[in-house]
Amino acid sequence: MATSQPPLRFTSHKHLAHRLVLATLTGRAVHISQIRSSSPTNPGLAPYEISFLRLLEAVTNGSHIEISYTGTILVYKPGLITGSAPGSGASGGVIKHELPAGCTRGISYFLIPVCLLAPFSKASFNILFTGPGVITSSTPTGDMSVDSVRTAILPLFSQFGIFNNIELRVLRRSNPDRNGKGGGGEVQLIFGHQVRLPKTLHLLNPGRIKSVRGVAYSTGVSGSNNARMIEVARGVLNPLVSDIYIFSDVSSAPLVPAPEKNNPNAKRKIGIGFGLSLVAESSTGCLYSADVASPPSGGQPPEDIGKQCAYQLLESISVGGCVSMAGAPTVLSLMAMGSEDVGRLQVGRDIISHEAIVQLARDLSQFGAAGWGVRDAPEENKSGDVIEMLGGRLRDPIRITKKLAIFFNRHRAGSSMRGTNPRHRHLNFALSFAKGLPNFVVNGLSVHSIVGIKIGVLAPIVSGTIITNISTSYNVRPRDLENITFRFPYPFRVDVT
């Protein structure tokens, strides 16, 4: 039987969430050390990182998590991605995940990685994010707002043939509270489109900007702040684009329990603030986003927020390419999960040279992805400030719920294997992978009765042996295999499904 792989080793807390997502998709255990080990006051995992680990445990079955006493070392052994399947911890088909009050990251920190897992799940995702730590606006830590996730990130999945039953509901808005911690919002994610493999992406023409959409939101403050932000933002963008529509959303501040000595049922308002989210769409469907929110300490007028967001959007467009920096990790990860065809994506030089994208390429390579090819974009698309990327696919299975089943059935001697020696007591059956399709060889001869081949994966590593008499079903992750060798009595037939 297949032996387990040694864990991949990483250091530092940076890119922790995406590494855990890649580990879950590939079925590889990871060992992450030196997590804020040099911090004198807050070493180890942060509250939002522990909350993300709990979320992974909720949407998977069989995951094993080990954290050292100081919190500076994490060992994660992933399980099967089950989503909101019955019996997986979901109540009424909904997984309720509560974020702690000390959370300093926006809800997009949790939404974007979960959306990468959802297409390859056994069942649909239906997750309700609640608790005093939910922040729906953009944050000083660099997280985008829930509106930008809904309008600029989720539409990217349609480029890969993933578009049905995907919804992101904002049930209660919130901004970062004092010190940037907590918000008290509520968000529900529904992701019901599961696929075997994403479609191959060929996106090489950025096109021209045709429209700008946005959401101005005020939580617990006057709605006039929205009008002031919209007016200034339109003043910057109107000379450039005529089709502009910015929606205004005004809501009350969320209440959280704050018991006092004389009033144990007391509550207080948190998550007060305002902000603006803008998304520009090109004639070819490319999306560029910008997000700015009022600082937790306050003191910034709405006019500055509107102007800053408009110029941030123009800067995102000026970088070039077919995807913005905010959406690049999602698109590149989905390209790595696709079929064996080479995908092509045109991105700006500032994006491909960004530290986060370079580290993403290294992580994908360590998890078994094919390398990226980089070359200058054609002159007709843009000048030399844009490059073209050739993405491959992971050499191991991304959807770990995929099963390889081989059945052996007893038949009359000689009925299935002609040309073999009847005196052989046992035959050796070897299954190997070459160029994505399996080759079947029995004692040096090809197998005649193979039906229903539905496997198209490349696999490296371990071998195993099984002895069977009548029938055997061998379920395995293709990453764990290079050759599977079986021994069984002579009369047989092999069906691969």
mmCIF file of C-alpha atoms in Angstrom, residues 18 79 87 165 177 201 230 258 323 331 358 370 392 406 459 497:
data_model
loop_
_atom_site.group_PDB
_atom_site.id
_atom_site.type_symbol
_atom_site.label_atom_id
_atom_site.label_comp_id
_atom_site.label_asym_id
_atom_site.label_seq_id
_atom_site.Cartn_x
_atom_site.Cartn_y
_atom_site.Cartn_z
ATOM 1 C CA HIS A 18 -2.503 30.158 0.696
ATOM 2 C CA GLY A 79 -8.328 15.642 4.797
ATOM 3 C CA GLY A 87 -22.616 14.840 8.680
ATOM 4 C CA ASN A 165 -24.981 28.996 -7.862
ATOM 5 C CA ASP A 177 -13.273 49.001 15.436
ATOM 6 C CA LEU A 201 -7.525 30.003 -19.552
ATOM 7 C CA ILE A 230 -19.360 59.489 -4.713
ATOM 8 C CA ALA A 258 -20.596 44.570 26.640
ATOM 9 C CA VAL A 323 -5.869 40.868 -14.140
ATOM 10 C CA VAL A 331 -6.294 33.305 -11.309
ATOM 11 C CA VAL A 358 7.111 35.465 -6.861
ATOM 12 C CA ALA A 370 4.754 23.015 -13.638
ATOM 13 C CA GLY A 392 0.914 24.472 -16.587
ATOM 14 C CA ILE A 406 -9.087 -0.870 -10.485
ATOM 15 C CA ALA A 459 1.677 11.408 -10.896
ATOM 16 C CA THR A 497 -12.913 3.733 -14.380
#
